[in-house]
Coordinates of C-alpha atoms in Angstrom, one line a residue:
Chain A
X1 CA -0.3 0.0 -0.1
X2 CA 0.8 3.5 -1.1
X3 CA 1.8 5.2 2.4
X4 CA -0.5 7.9 3.7
X5 CA -1.6 10.1 6.5
X6 CA -4.3 8.9 8.5
X7 CA -6.9 11.0 10.5
X8 CA -9.5 10.5 12.8
X9 CA -12.5 13.3 12.5
X10 CA -14.6 13.6 15.6
X11 CA -17.4 15.4 13.9
X12 CA -18.8 16.0 10.5
X13 CA -17.2 19.7 10.5
X14 CA -14.0 18.1 11.9
X15 CA -14.2 15.6 8.7
X16 CA -15.5 18.4 6.1
X17 CA -12.6 20.8 7.1
X18 CA -9.9 18.5 6.9
X19 CA -10.5 17.3 3.8
X20 CA -11.1 20.9 2.2
X21 CA -9.1 21.3 -0.3
X22 CA -7.3 17.9 -0.4
X23 CA -8.8 16.5 -3.6
X24 CA -6.8 13.6 -2.5
X25 CA -8.3 12.8 0.3
X26 CA -10.5 10.2 1.0
X27 CA -13.2 9.4 3.8
X28 CA -12.4 5.6 5.5
X29 CA -16.0 4.4 6.5
X30 CA -16.1 0.2 6.1
X31 CA -12.9 0.4 4.1
X32 CA -13.9 -2.9 2.2
X33 CA -13.9 -0.6 -1.1
X34 CA -11.2 1.5 -0.4
X35 CA -8.3 -0.3 1.5
X36 CA -8.7 -3.1 -1.1
X37 CA -8.8 -0.4 -4.0
X38 CA -5.1 1.1 -2.2
X39 CA -3.4 -2.4 -2.1
X40 CA -4.5 -3.0 -5.9
X41 CA -3.7 0.5 -7.0
X42 CA -6.5 2.8 -7.9
X43 CA -6.5 4.3 -5.2
X44 CA -3.6 6.4 -3.9
X45 CA -4.8 9.2 -1.3
X46 CA -2.2 10.8 0.7
X47 CA -4.5 11.8 3.4
X48 CA -7.2 8.8 5.1
X49 CA -9.8 10.6 7.1
X50 CA -11.6 7.7 9.5
X51 CA -15.6 8.7 9.8
X52 CA -15.7 5.6 11.9
X53 CA -16.4 7.4 15.5
X54 CA -19.4 9.8 14.0
X55 CA -22.0 8.3 16.0
X56 CA -24.7 10.8 14.8
X57 CA -24.5 9.1 11.1
X58 CA -25.6 5.4 12.4
X59 CA -29.1 6.1 13.0
X60 CA -32.0 4.0 11.3
X61 CA -35.3 5.9 11.6
X62 CA -39.3 4.9 9.9
X63 CA -41.1 7.8 9.7
X64 CA -44.8 8.3 9.3
X65 CA -45.0 11.9 8.4
X66 CA -43.5 11.9 6.0
X67 CA -43.5 8.2 5.5
X68 CA -40.3 7.7 5.0
X69 CA -37.3 6.1 5.8
X70 CA -34.2 7.9 6.9
X71 CA -30.5 5.8 7.4
X72 CA -27.2 7.1 8.5
X73 CA -24.4 7.2 5.5
X74 CA -22.3 5.6 8.4
X75 CA -25.1 2.3 9.1
X76 CA -23.6 -0.9 8.5
X77 CA -25.3 -3.0 5.7
X78 CA -25.9 -5.7 7.9
X79 CA -27.8 -3.4 10.5
X80 CA -30.1 -1.7 7.5
X81 CA -30.8 -5.1 6.4
X82 CA -32.1 -6.2 9.8
X83 CA -33.8 -3.3 10.7
X84 CA -37.4 -4.4 10.4
X85 CA -39.2 -1.3 10.2
X86 CA -37.0 -1.6 6.8
X87 CA -37.8 -5.1 6.0
X88 CA -41.4 -4.3 6.2
X89 CA -42.0 -1.2 4.8
X90 CA -39.4 -1.6 2.0
X91 CA -38.2 -5.2 1.7
X92 CA -36.7 -4.7 -1.7
X93 CA -34.2 -2.2 0.0
X94 CA -33.6 -5.3 2.8
X95 CA -33.0 -7.3 0.0
X96 CA -31.0 -5.5 -2.3
X97 CA -28.6 -5.3 1.0
X98 CA -29.0 -8.8 2.0
X99 CA -28.2 -10.5 -1.3
X100 CA -24.5 -9.1 -1.7
X101 CA -21.6 -10.0 -0.5
X102 CA -20.7 -12.0 2.9
X103 CA -21.8 -11.4 6.0
X104 CA -18.1 -9.9 6.8
X105 CA -18.9 -8.1 4.4
X106 CA -22.6 -6.7 5.5
X107 CA -20.9 -5.9 8.8
X108 CA -18.1 -3.5 7.6
X109 CA -19.2 -1.6 4.5
X110 CA -21.0 1.5 5.3
X111 CA -24.1 2.6 3.2
X112 CA -22.1 5.7 1.8
X113 CA -19.8 3.9 1.0
X114 CA -21.7 0.9 -0.4
X115 CA -23.4 4.1 -2.9
X116 CA -19.8 4.8 -3.8
X117 CA -17.9 1.4 -4.5
X118 CA -16.3 1.1 -7.7
X119 CA -17.0 -1.1 -10.8
X120 CA -15.3 -4.6 -10.6
X121 CA -14.2 -4.4 -14.0
X122 CA -11.0 -6.4 -13.7
X123 CA -9.5 -4.0 -16.3
X124 CA -10.0 -1.2 -14.2
X125 CA -8.8 -2.9 -11.0
X126 CA -5.4 -3.9 -12.9
X127 CA -3.0 -1.7 -13.7
X128 CA -0.9 -3.1 -16.6
X129 CA -4.3 -2.7 -18.4
X130 CA -5.3 0.6 -20.5
X131 CA -8.6 2.1 -18.5
X132 CA -9.9 5.9 -19.5
X133 CA -11.9 5.1 -15.4
X134 CA -8.3 4.9 -13.1
X135 CA -6.1 6.8 -16.3
X136 CA -7.9 9.2 -18.1
X137 CA -7.3 8.9 -22.3
X138 CA -5.2 5.4 -21.9
X139 CA -7.7 4.0 -23.7
X140 CA -10.6 0.8 -23.0
X141 CA -9.2 -2.7 -22.4
X142 CA -12.6 -4.0 -21.9
X143 CA -14.1 -3.5 -25.0
X144 CA -11.8 -5.7 -26.8
X145 CA -11.2 -8.2 -23.8
X146 CA -13.2 -10.3 -21.4
X147 CA -16.3 -8.1 -21.4
X148 CA -18.5 -11.1 -20.5
X149 CA -19.6 -9.0 -16.7
X150 CA -19.6 -5.5 -18.6
X151 CA -22.6 -3.3 -19.2
X152 CA -24.8 -3.3 -22.1
X153 CA -26.9 -0.1 -21.0
X154 CA -25.5 3.3 -20.6
X155 CA -22.2 2.7 -22.1
X156 CA -19.6 4.9 -24.2
X157 CA -16.9 4.0 -26.4
X158 CA -14.6 5.1 -23.9
X159 CA -16.1 2.9 -20.6
X160 CA -18.1 -0.1 -20.9
X161 CA -18.1 -0.5 -17.2
X162 CA -20.8 -1.8 -15.3
X163 CA -22.3 -0.2 -12.0
X164 CA -22.1 -3.5 -9.4
X165 CA -24.3 -2.6 -6.4
X166 CA -27.4 -3.3 -5.3
X167 CA -29.0 -0.7 -2.8
X168 CA -28.1 1.8 -5.3
X169 CA -30.8 0.4 -7.8
X170 CA -33.3 -0.3 -5.2
X171 CA -32.8 3.4 -4.2
X172 CA -33.3 4.1 -8.1
X173 CA -36.5 2.6 -8.1
X174 CA -38.1 4.4 -5.4
X175 CA -36.7 8.1 -5.9
X176 CA -34.6 8.0 -2.9
X177 CA -32.5 11.3 -1.5
X178 CA -28.7 11.4 -0.6
X179 CA -28.0 14.3 1.9
X180 CA -24.4 15.5 1.8
X181 CA -22.4 18.4 4.0
X182 CA -19.5 19.9 2.6
X183 CA -17.7 23.1 3.6
X184 CA -20.0 24.8 0.6
X185 CA -23.0 23.7 3.2
X186 CA -26.0 21.2 2.4
X187 CA -27.6 19.6 -0.1
X188 CA -29.9 16.7 -1.4
X189 CA -29.6 15.0 -4.3
X190 CA -32.1 12.5 -6.1
X191 CA -30.7 8.9 -6.4
X192 CA -31.5 9.3 -10.0
X193 CA -29.5 12.2 -10.5
X194 CA -26.3 11.1 -8.2
X195 CA -24.7 9.0 -10.8
X196 CA -23.2 10.2 -14.4
X197 CA -22.9 8.5 -17.6
X198 CA -19.7 7.4 -18.6
X199 CA -19.8 9.7 -22.1
X200 CA -16.1 11.0 -22.4
X201 CA -15.2 11.3 -19.0
X202 CA -15.6 7.5 -17.0
X203 CA -13.4 8.5 -14.3
X204 CA -16.3 10.8 -12.9
X205 CA -18.9 8.3 -11.7
X206 CA -21.2 10.9 -9.6
X207 CA -21.8 14.5 -9.1
X208 CA -20.3 14.7 -5.7
X209 CA -17.4 17.2 -5.6
X210 CA -14.3 16.6 -3.8
X211 CA -14.8 16.6 0.0
X212 CA -18.3 16.5 0.2
X213 CA -19.6 13.9 3.0
X214 CA -22.8 11.8 2.5
X215 CA -24.6 12.1 5.7
X216 CA -28.0 10.7 5.4
X217 CA -30.3 8.3 2.5
X218 CA -34.1 9.2 3.0
X219 CA -35.9 6.6 0.6
X220 CA -40.1 8.0 0.5
X221 CA -42.1 5.0 0.9
X222 CA -45.3 4.4 -0.8
X223 CA -48.5 1.6 -0.8
X224 CA -45.9 -0.3 -3.5
X225 CA -42.4 0.0 -1.6
X226 CA -44.4 -2.7 0.8
X227 CA -45.0 -4.6 -2.4
X228 CA -41.9 -4.5 -3.6
X229 CA -39.1 -6.8 -4.1
X230 CA -35.3 -6.9 -5.1
X231 CA -34.6 -10.1 -7.7
X232 CA -30.8 -11.2 -7.9
X233 CA -29.9 -13.5 -11.1
X234 CA -26.2 -14.4 -10.6
X235 CA -23.1 -17.0 -11.6
X236 CA -23.4 -18.4 -8.0
X237 CA -26.4 -18.4 -5.3
X238 CA -24.4 -16.4 -3.1
X239 CA -21.6 -14.3 -2.5
X240 CA -21.9 -13.0 -6.2
X241 CA -22.5 -9.3 -8.3
X242 CA -25.8 -9.7 -10.4
X243 CA -25.7 -10.3 -13.7
X244 CA -28.9 -8.7 -14.2
X245 CA -30.9 -7.5 -11.1
X246 CA -34.6 -6.2 -10.7
X247 CA -36.2 -3.5 -8.1
X248 CA -39.9 -4.0 -8.4
X249 CA -42.4 -2.4 -6.5
X250 CA -46.4 -2.3 -7.3
X251 CA -49.6 -1.1 -6.4
X252 CA -52.7 -2.7 -7.6
X253 CA -56.5 -1.0 -8.0
X254 CA -59.7 -3.4 -7.2
X255 CA -60.0 -4.2 -10.3
X256 CA -56.7 -5.6 -11.3
X257 CA -54.8 -2.8 -12.8
X258 CA -51.8 -1.1 -12.1
X259 CA -52.3 1.9 -9.4
X260 CA -48.2 2.4 -9.0
X261 CA -45.2 0.4 -10.2
X262 CA -41.5 0.7 -10.0
X263 CA -39.0 -0.5 -11.7
X264 CA -35.1 -0.3 -11.6
X265 CA -32.2 -2.4 -13.5
X266 CA -28.5 -3.4 -12.1
X267 CA -26.2 -5.0 -13.3
X268 CA -26.3 -4.9 -17.1
X269 CA -25.9 -0.4 -16.8
X270 CA -23.5 1.9 -16.8
X271 CA -25.2 3.3 -13.4
X272 CA -28.1 2.4 -11.7
X273 CA -30.9 2.2 -14.5
X274 CA -34.8 3.4 -13.7
X275 CA -37.0 1.8 -16.7
X276 CA -38.9 4.5 -16.6
X277 CA -40.0 3.2 -20.2
X278 CA -41.3 0.1 -18.4
X279 CA -43.1 1.9 -15.8
X280 CA -45.3 4.6 -18.4
X281 CA -46.6 1.2 -20.5
X282 CA -47.6 -0.6 -17.4
X283 CA -49.6 2.1 -15.5
X284 CA -52.9 1.7 -15.3
X285 CA -52.6 -1.8 -17.5
X286 CA -54.0 -5.2 -16.3
X287 CA -51.1 -6.7 -13.9
X288 CA -51.6 -10.1 -15.8
X289 CA -51.2 -8.7 -19.2
X290 CA -48.6 -10.9 -20.5
X291 CA -48.7 -9.2 -24.0
X292 CA -47.9 -5.7 -22.2
X293 CA -45.5 -7.0 -19.8
X294 CA -43.3 -8.4 -22.7
X295 CA -43.6 -4.6 -24.6
X296 CA -42.9 -2.9 -21.1
X297 CA -39.3 -5.1 -21.2
X298 CA -38.5 -4.6 -24.7
X299 CA -39.1 -1.2 -24.3
X300 CA -36.2 -0.5 -21.4
X301 CA -33.7 -3.3 -23.6
X302 CA -34.4 -1.8 -26.8
X303 CA -30.9 0.7 -26.7
X304 CA -29.3 -2.1 -25.3
X305 CA -25.6 -2.5 -26.7
X306 CA -24.3 -6.1 -26.5
X307 CA -20.5 -6.5 -27.0
X308 CA -18.8 -9.6 -27.4
X309 CA -19.6 -11.6 -24.9
X310 CA -22.8 -10.5 -22.9
X311 CA -25.3 -10.4 -25.0
X312 CA -26.3 -12.7 -22.6
X313 CA -27.3 -10.4 -20.1
X314 CA -30.3 -9.1 -22.8
X315 CA -31.9 -12.3 -22.5
X316 CA -31.4 -13.1 -18.8
X317 CA -33.4 -9.1 -18.6
X318 CA -35.9 -10.4 -20.9
X319 CA -36.8 -12.9 -18.5
X320 CA -36.1 -11.5 -15.0
X321 CA -38.0 -8.4 -15.9
X322 CA -41.2 -10.0 -16.2
X323 CA -40.1 -12.7 -13.3
X324 CA -40.0 -9.8 -10.7
X325 CA -42.9 -8.1 -11.9
X326 CA -44.9 -11.5 -11.5
X327 CA -43.2 -12.0 -7.6
X328 CA -44.7 -7.9 -7.0
X329 CA -48.2 -8.2 -8.5
X330 CA -48.5 -11.2 -6.5
X331 CA -47.7 -9.5 -3.8
X332 CA -50.0 -6.1 -4.3
X333 CA -53.0 -9.2 -4.9
X334 CA -52.6 -10.4 -1.0
X335 CA -52.4 -6.8 0.3
X336 CA -55.2 -6.1 -1.6
X337 CA -57.1 -9.4 -0.5
X338 CA -56.0 -8.6 2.8
X339 CA -57.4 -5.1 2.5
X340 CA -60.8 -6.3 1.3
X341 CA -61.2 -8.7 4.2
Chain B
X1 CA 3.2 6.0 13.3
X2 CA -0.2 6.1 15.2
X3 CA -0.4 5.2 18.8
X4 CA -2.6 1.9 18.8
X5 CA -4.1 0.6 21.7
X6 CA -7.0 -2.3 21.8
X7 CA -7.7 -5.5 23.1
X8 CA -6.7 -8.9 21.1
X9 CA -8.1 -11.7 22.6
X10 CA -7.0 -11.4 26.5
X11 CA -4.5 -8.7 26.2
X12 CA -4.1 -5.3 26.1
X13 CA -1.7 -4.3 23.1
X14 CA -0.1 -0.7 22.6
X15 CA 1.9 -0.4 19.8
X16 CA 2.9 2.7 17.2
X17 CA 1.7 1.5 13.7
X18 CA 1.9 2.8 10.2
X19 CA -1.4 3.5 9.4
X20 CA -1.4 1.4 6.3
X21 CA -0.8 -1.9 8.1
X22 CA -4.2 -4.1 8.5
X23 CA -5.2 -5.7 11.3
X24 CA -4.2 -9.1 9.4
X25 CA -0.9 -8.1 9.6
X26 CA -0.9 -6.5 13.0
X27 CA -2.0 -9.8 13.7
X28 CA 0.2 -12.2 11.9
X29 CA 3.6 -9.9 11.3
X30 CA 4.0 -7.6 14.3
X31 CA 2.0 -10.3 16.9
X32 CA 2.9 -13.5 15.8
X33 CA -0.4 -14.6 16.0
X34 CA -0.5 -17.0 12.9
X35 CA -3.8 -18.3 13.6
X36 CA -5.8 -15.6 11.3
X37 CA -4.9 -16.4 8.0
X38 CA -3.8 -14.7 4.9
X39 CA -5.7 -16.1 1.6
X40 CA -6.8 -13.9 -0.9
X41 CA -5.5 -11.0 1.0
X42 CA -8.3 -8.7 -0.8
X43 CA -11.8 -9.4 1.2
X44 CA -13.1 -12.7 -1.4
X45 CA -12.2 -15.7 0.8
X46 CA -12.5 -15.4 4.7
X47 CA -9.9 -17.0 5.5
X48 CA -9.1 -13.2 7.7
X49 CA -11.9 -13.7 9.3
X50 CA -11.6 -12.4 13.6
X51 CA -14.1 -10.7 15.7
X52 CA -14.0 -6.9 16.1
X53 CA -16.1 -5.8 19.4
X54 CA -18.6 -9.6 18.6
X55 CA -19.1 -9.0 15.0
X56 CA -17.4 -11.2 12.5
X57 CA -15.4 -8.7 10.0
X58 CA -12.1 -9.1 7.9
X59 CA -9.1 -8.2 9.0
X60 CA -7.7 -8.0 5.3
X61 CA -9.8 -4.8 4.6
X62 CA -9.6 -3.5 8.5
X63 CA -6.9 -0.9 8.6
X64 CA -5.1 -2.0 12.8
X65 CA -5.5 1.5 13.6
X66 CA -9.0 2.0 12.8
X67 CA -9.1 -0.9 15.8
X68 CA -8.4 1.9 18.8
X69 CA -10.2 1.0 21.9
X70 CA -11.7 -1.9 19.9
X71 CA -11.9 -5.3 21.1
X72 CA -10.0 -8.4 18.6
X73 CA -11.5 -11.9 19.2
X74 CA -8.6 -14.3 17.1
X75 CA -8.9 -18.3 16.8
X76 CA -6.2 -18.2 19.2
X77 CA -8.8 -16.6 21.9
X78 CA -11.4 -18.8 21.2
X79 CA -10.6 -21.6 23.6
X80 CA -10.8 -21.2 26.9
X81 CA -7.4 -22.5 29.4
X82 CA -9.7 -25.6 29.9
X83 CA -11.2 -26.8 26.5
X84 CA -11.4 -26.2 22.9
X85 CA -14.3 -23.9 21.7
X86 CA -17.6 -25.8 20.9
X87 CA -17.3 -24.8 17.3
X88 CA -13.7 -26.3 17.3
X89 CA -14.7 -29.4 18.8
X90 CA -17.5 -30.1 16.2
X91 CA -14.9 -29.1 13.6
X92 CA -12.8 -31.4 14.8
X93 CA -15.1 -34.3 15.4
X94 CA -16.8 -33.9 11.9
X95 CA -14.1 -34.0 9.9
X96 CA -15.2 -30.5 8.7
X97 CA -11.6 -29.6 7.0
X98 CA -9.0 -31.0 4.7
X99 CA -5.7 -28.8 4.5
X100 CA -7.3 -26.8 7.4
X101 CA -5.9 -23.2 6.0
X102 CA -9.8 -21.8 6.2
X103 CA -10.3 -23.4 8.8
X104 CA -10.0 -20.4 11.5
X105 CA -11.8 -18.4 9.0
X106 CA -14.4 -20.6 8.9
X107 CA -15.3 -21.5 12.3
X108 CA -14.5 -17.3 13.5
X109 CA -17.4 -16.6 11.1
X110 CA -19.3 -19.4 12.0
X111 CA -19.2 -18.3 15.5
X112 CA -19.7 -14.8 14.9
X113 CA -22.5 -15.6 12.1
X114 CA -24.5 -17.7 15.6
X115 CA -24.5 -14.0 17.1
X116 CA -26.1 -12.5 14.0
X117 CA -28.7 -15.4 14.4
X118 CA -29.1 -15.3 18.0
X119 CA -30.2 -11.1 17.0
X120 CA -32.5 -12.2 15.0
X121 CA -30.4 -11.4 11.4
X122 CA -32.4 -12.3 8.5
X123 CA -30.1 -13.4 5.7
X124 CA -31.0 -13.9 2.1
X125 CA -32.5 -17.3 2.3
X126 CA -34.7 -15.8 4.7
X127 CA -38.2 -14.2 4.6
X128 CA -37.5 -10.4 5.4
X129 CA -40.8 -9.1 6.0
X130 CA -41.4 -11.8 9.3
X131 CA -38.9 -12.1 12.3
X132 CA -35.9 -14.6 12.1
X133 CA -36.5 -16.9 14.5
X134 CA -33.2 -17.4 15.9
X135 CA -31.3 -21.3 16.1
X136 CA -34.8 -22.5 15.5
X137 CA -34.9 -21.2 12.1
X138 CA -31.3 -21.9 11.0
X139 CA -31.4 -25.0 8.3
X140 CA -29.3 -26.3 6.3
X141 CA -29.5 -23.7 3.4
X142 CA -29.0 -20.8 5.6
X143 CA -25.9 -22.4 7.0
X144 CA -24.6 -22.1 3.6
X145 CA -26.2 -18.9 2.7
X146 CA -25.0 -17.1 6.0
X147 CA -21.5 -18.9 5.6
X148 CA -21.1 -18.2 1.8
X149 CA -18.0 -15.9 2.7
X150 CA -15.8 -18.1 3.3
X151 CA -14.4 -20.5 0.8
X152 CA -13.3 -23.8 1.0
X153 CA -10.8 -25.1 -1.2
X154 CA -10.9 -28.5 -0.7
X155 CA -14.7 -28.2 -0.7
X156 CA -15.2 -29.9 2.9
X157 CA -18.9 -27.9 3.0
X158 CA -20.5 -31.2 3.5
X159 CA -18.7 -31.4 7.0
X160 CA -18.2 -28.0 7.7
X161 CA -22.2 -27.9 7.5
X162 CA -22.8 -30.5 9.5
X163 CA -20.1 -28.7 12.7
X164 CA -22.1 -26.1 12.8
X165 CA -25.6 -27.3 12.3
X166 CA -25.0 -29.4 15.8
X167 CA -23.6 -26.7 17.5
X168 CA -26.4 -24.7 16.7
X169 CA -28.4 -27.0 18.3
X170 CA -27.0 -26.2 21.1
X171 CA -29.6 -23.1 22.9
X172 CA -27.9 -20.0 22.9
X173 CA -27.2 -19.6 26.6
X174 CA -23.4 -20.6 25.6
X175 CA -19.9 -18.6 24.8
X176 CA -21.6 -17.2 21.7
X177 CA -23.9 -14.3 23.4
X178 CA -21.1 -13.9 25.8
X179 CA -19.2 -13.1 22.7
X180 CA -21.7 -10.8 21.7
X181 CA -22.0 -9.0 24.6
X182 CA -18.0 -8.1 25.6
X183 CA -17.5 -5.2 27.0
X184 CA -14.5 -2.9 25.8
X185 CA -12.5 -2.9 29.1
X186 CA -9.9 -0.2 30.1
X187 CA -7.2 -0.6 28.7

């Protein structure tokens, strides 16, 4: 590991001040991404600011007015996934945290850090290859390389890396909001505007400014969020990244038409991918209208650009999206029956 | 150098440490506690699993300096002076290993996992909208899911699951709960 200075921050303000004018500093929470990338080389901070003493950032609250979850950014994935308020008000969020990594990693990793995890593209992690994300302008070894795990949506001629996370996919489906603090003040960033497409600047992955600290995350709740599910398709049954994942939620009218529907996709895009076109087609239609579901599925995949090894992801998504919708329709039907009885 | 003071097993440790030294390297190279193994060194294999304040974590991705005032339990501290820990005993009786390299990590992970089960933590194999029923709900698929972060290249999984199953059938009044509730004592 490249040598660095280490300092413990005892307050949010102290953390922000320490990072001010130090674009080569990094906040350290769980370290599951940062320490790993400091060992292999893509991350070489000169200053590491340990924020693990900021207990004020570890609360998990379920409020009724407005109906929302408010989760401190330093909360560990396992603690959020175990929280009964989270599990019952938005199962997809709890599942998106549980279907991830291992018990050890979930005990370590913070929610803020999870949002910022870097791609698993092998060429990004191996410094002997060209990578525009790691070294702007050096080229992309993945495009003509081993690209089976990489993205088919949102890619550019400069980068085909996929966003590997799951929680951010669920957060995108529910219009979650990411709250931050920096020396310029506090701001709230909708999850759907948080991540940036690679374009010709793949080294920039989100709208955070240097020294800006994620403080908490808000998940707005609705009848649909209670009828939600996170479907993860992967090479192994456990401890594996998604090849394709679907965060889905649905609310039904008494006559079986769709009152609210959410679909976001993981694994196959450069950023967490909200399937707005799919949702628009489904709204107001019957939940069991197979032809409409097929049309809605095709709508989000029509822009997909497969590489030499990853066209299988499009077939997987073509099966996974209807499957996710069937699961949440069945939950929504039970909720309806319960309400009626 | 950063002055680190923490508790490791039954010892108070105070030492100056470079910030880039991982907890794994501190244990193995400086304190000569070589029971904790270095497998992948990148958080992928679970061989380096230890408990910090009662929770299982990967020591290869933990900077030692972040353990200030915390309590670290390694495989060397698991057994009492008189007898092996029930999990160690079960691994031995079920022959839950071949080469044994992953075994300390498997055992520490299994001990930490049972503490999670006792606290009601669900897993990907559970129904998340329902409370998890603790050890009574610890089916084989639950054990396999909860221990998936510990890779065994010899594939001794069958016997590992059997050993963990046997220990989990003991009511949760034993060492696991004690470990999860251990308070950090002043160094």
